[in-house]
Amino acid sequence: MLASLTAKQNVQMSWELHDRPRAAEVEGRAIAILEAVGLAEQINYHPQNLSGGQKQRVAKRSTQCKALPVVFDDDNNMQSGLHLAH
């Protein structure tokens, strides 16, 4: 992780360097991934403001950007759901 970037920016950077996708797509996926691993409140935190475990989750998701496709769907209760394909 780069200390000068937020958690979201660190995850985005991996996709941008690897795939060069559209900026809006990258931001949306980065936010969804961080929310899915319990970091919704820390999306705009810099590494020095994250705990050790939070840093590990950001770093792991940054390195697995190609391995975690995100699928949005509605469950039976018509609530938005987020699922990570394994």
Coordinates of N, CA and C in Angstrom, one line a residue:
M1 N 0.8 -1.2 0.0 CA 0.0 0.0 0.0 C 0.9 1.2 0.0
L2 N 0.4 2.2 -0.7 CA 1.1 3.5 -0.7 C 0.5 4.4 0.4
A3 N 1.3 4.9 1.2 CA 0.9 5.8 2.3 C 0.2 7.0 1.9
S4 N 0.5 7.5 0.7 CA -0.1 8.8 0.3 C -1.4 8.6 -0.4
L5 N -1.9 7.4 -0.5 CA -3.2 7.1 -1.1 C -4.2 6.6 -0.1
T6 N -5.5 6.8 -0.3 CA -6.5 6.3 0.6 C -6.7 4.8 0.4
A7 N -7.4 4.1 1.2 CA -7.7 2.7 1.0 C -8.4 2.5 -0.4
K8 N -9.3 3.3 -0.7 CA -10.0 3.2 -2.0 C -9.0 3.4 -3.2
Q9 N -8.2 4.4 -3.1 CA -7.2 4.7 -4.1 C -6.2 3.6 -4.3
N10 N -5.8 3.0 -3.2 CA -4.9 1.8 -3.3 C -5.5 0.7 -4.0
V11 N -6.8 0.4 -3.8 CA -7.4 -0.7 -4.5 C -7.6 -0.3 -6.0
Q12 N -8.0 0.9 -6.2 CA -8.2 1.4 -7.6 C -7.0 1.3 -8.4
M13 N -5.8 1.7 -7.8 CA -4.6 1.7 -8.5 C -4.3 0.3 -9.1
S14 N -4.5 -0.7 -8.4 CA -4.3 -2.1 -9.0 C -5.0 -2.3 -10.3
W15 N -6.3 -1.9 -10.3 CA -7.1 -2.1 -11.5 C -6.6 -1.2 -12.6
E16 N -6.3 0.0 -12.3 CA -5.9 1.0 -13.3 C -4.6 0.5 -13.9
L17 N -3.7 0.0 -13.2 CA -2.4 -0.4 -13.7 C -2.5 -1.7 -14.5
H18 N -3.5 -2.6 -14.1 CA -3.6 -3.9 -14.7 C -4.5 -3.8 -16.0
D19 N -5.7 -3.2 -15.9 CA -6.6 -3.3 -17.0 C -6.9 -2.0 -17.7
R20 N -6.6 -0.9 -17.1 CA -6.9 0.4 -17.7 C -8.4 0.6 -18.0
P21 N -9.3 0.2 -17.1 CA -10.7 0.4 -17.3 C -11.2 1.8 -17.1
R22 N -12.4 2.1 -17.3 CA -13.0 3.4 -17.1 C -12.9 3.8 -15.6
A23 N -12.7 5.0 -15.4 CA -12.5 5.5 -14.0 C -13.8 5.3 -13.1
A24 N -15.0 5.5 -13.7 CA -16.2 5.3 -12.9 C -16.3 3.8 -12.5
E25 N -16.0 2.9 -13.4 CA -16.1 1.5 -13.1 C -15.1 1.1 -12.0
V26 N -13.9 1.6 -12.1 CA -12.9 1.3 -11.1 C -13.3 1.8 -9.7
E27 N -13.8 3.0 -9.6 CA -14.2 3.5 -8.3 C -15.3 2.7 -7.7
G28 N -16.3 2.4 -8.5 CA -17.5 1.6 -8.1 C -17.0 0.2 -7.6
R29 N -16.2 -0.4 -8.3 CA -15.7 -1.7 -7.9 C -14.9 -1.6 -6.6
A30 N -14.0 -0.6 -6.5 CA -13.2 -0.5 -5.3 C -14.0 -0.3 -4.1
I31 N -15.0 0.6 -4.2 CA -15.9 0.9 -3.1 C -16.7 -0.4 -2.7
A32 N -17.2 -1.1 -3.7 CA -18.0 -2.4 -3.4 C -17.1 -3.4 -2.7
I33 N -15.9 -3.6 -3.1 CA -15.0 -4.5 -2.5 C -14.7 -4.1 -1.1
L34 N -14.3 -2.9 -0.8 CA -14.0 -2.4 0.5 C -15.2 -2.5 1.4
E35 N -16.4 -2.2 0.9 CA -17.6 -2.4 1.8 C -17.8 -3.9 2.1
A36 N -17.6 -4.7 1.1 CA -17.8 -6.2 1.3 C -16.9 -6.8 2.4
V37 N -15.7 -6.1 2.6 CA -14.8 -6.7 3.6 C -14.8 -5.8 4.9
G38 N -15.9 -5.1 5.1 CA -16.2 -4.4 6.3 C -15.4 -3.0 6.5
L39 N -15.0 -2.4 5.4 CA -14.3 -1.2 5.4 C -15.0 0.0 4.9
A40 N -16.4 0.0 4.9 CA -17.2 1.1 4.4 C -16.8 2.4 5.1
E41 N -16.6 2.4 6.4 CA -16.3 3.6 7.1 C -14.9 4.1 6.9
Q42 N -14.0 3.2 6.4 CA -12.6 3.6 6.2 C -12.2 3.8 4.8
I43 N -13.1 3.9 3.8 CA -12.8 4.0 2.4 C -11.8 5.1 2.1
N44 N -12.0 6.2 2.8 CA -11.1 7.4 2.5 C -10.0 7.6 3.5
Y45 N -9.7 6.6 4.3 CA -8.6 6.6 5.3 C -7.3 6.3 4.6
H46 N -6.3 6.9 5.1 CA -4.9 6.6 4.6 C -4.4 5.5 5.5
P47 N -3.4 4.7 5.0 CA -2.9 3.5 5.7 C -2.5 3.8 7.2
Q48 N -2.0 5.0 7.5 CA -1.6 5.3 8.9 C -2.8 5.4 9.8
N49 N -4.0 5.5 9.3 CA -5.2 5.6 10.1 C -6.0 4.3 10.1
L50 N -5.4 3.2 9.6 CA -6.0 1.9 9.6 C -5.3 1.0 10.6
S51 N -6.1 0.0 11.1 CA -5.4 -1.0 12.0 C -4.6 -2.0 11.1
G52 N -3.9 -2.8 11.7 CA -3.1 -3.8 11.0 C -4.0 -4.7 10.2
G53 N -5.1 -5.2 10.8 CA -6.0 -6.1 10.0 C -6.7 -5.4 8.9
Q54 N -7.0 -4.1 9.1 CA -7.6 -3.3 8.0 C -6.6 -3.1 6.8
K55 N -5.4 -2.9 7.2 CA -4.4 -2.7 6.1 C -4.2 -4.0 5.3
Q56 N -4.3 -5.1 6.0 CA -4.1 -6.4 5.4 C -5.3 -6.7 4.4
R57 N -6.5 -6.3 4.8 CA -7.7 -6.5 3.9 C -7.5 -5.6 2.7
V58 N -7.1 -4.4 2.8 CA -6.9 -3.5 1.7 C -5.8 -4.0 0.8
A59 N -4.7 -4.4 1.3 CA -3.6 -4.9 0.5 C -4.0 -6.2 -0.2
K60 N -4.7 -7.1 0.5 CA -5.1 -8.4 -0.1 C -6.1 -8.1 -1.3
R61 N -7.0 -7.2 -1.1 CA -8.0 -6.9 -2.2 C -7.3 -6.2 -3.3
S62 N -6.3 -5.4 -3.0 CA -5.5 -4.7 -4.1 C -4.8 -5.7 -5.0
T63 N -4.3 -6.8 -4.4 CA -3.5 -7.8 -5.2 C -4.4 -8.8 -5.9
Q64 N -5.7 -8.9 -5.4 CA -6.6 -9.8 -6.0 C -7.6 -9.2 -6.9
C65 N -7.3 -8.0 -7.5 CA -8.3 -7.3 -8.2 C -8.9 -8.1 -9.3
K66 N -8.2 -8.9 -10.0 CA -8.7 -9.7 -11.1 C -9.5 -10.9 -10.6
A67 N -9.2 -11.4 -9.4 CA -9.8 -12.6 -8.9 C -11.1 -12.4 -8.2
L68 N -11.6 -11.2 -8.0 CA -12.8 -11.0 -7.3 C -13.8 -10.2 -8.1
P69 N -14.5 -10.9 -9.1 CA -15.5 -10.2 -9.8 C -16.7 -9.9 -8.9
V70 N -17.3 -8.7 -9.0 CA -18.4 -8.3 -8.1 C -19.7 -8.4 -8.9
V71 N -20.7 -9.0 -8.3 CA -22.0 -9.2 -9.0 C -23.0 -8.6 -8.0
F72 N -23.8 -7.6 -8.6 CA -24.9 -7.0 -7.8 C -26.2 -7.7 -8.3
D73 N -27.0 -8.0 -7.3 CA -28.3 -8.5 -7.6 C -29.3 -8.2 -6.5
D74 N -30.6 -8.6 -6.7 CA -31.6 -8.4 -5.7 C -32.0 -9.8 -5.1
D75 N -32.1 -9.8 -3.8 CA -32.5 -11.1 -3.2 C -34.0 -11.1 -3.2
N76 N -34.6 -12.2 -2.5 CA -36.0 -12.4 -2.5 C -36.8 -11.2 -1.8
N77 N -36.1 -10.5 -1.0 CA -36.8 -9.4 -0.2 C -36.6 -8.1 -1.0
M78 N -36.2 -8.1 -2.2 CA -35.9 -6.9 -3.0 C -34.9 -6.0 -2.4
Q79 N -34.0 -6.5 -1.6 CA -32.9 -5.7 -1.1 C -31.7 -5.9 -1.9
S80 N -31.0 -4.9 -2.1 CA -29.8 -5.0 -3.0 C -28.8 -5.9 -2.2
G81 N -28.1 -6.7 -3.0 CA -27.1 -7.6 -2.4 C -25.8 -7.5 -3.2
L82 N -24.8 -7.8 -2.5 CA -23.4 -7.8 -3.1 C -22.8 -9.2 -2.9
H83 N -22.4 -9.8 -3.9 CA -21.8 -11.1 -3.8 C -20.4 -11.1 -4.5
L84 N -19.5 -11.7 -3.9 CA -18.1 -11.9 -4.5 C -18.0 -13.3 -5.1
A85 N -17.8 -13.4 -6.4 CA -17.6 -14.7 -7.0 C -16.3 -15.3 -6.5
H86 N -16.4 -16.6 -6.2 CA -15.1 -17.3 -5.8 C -14.6 -18.2 -6.9

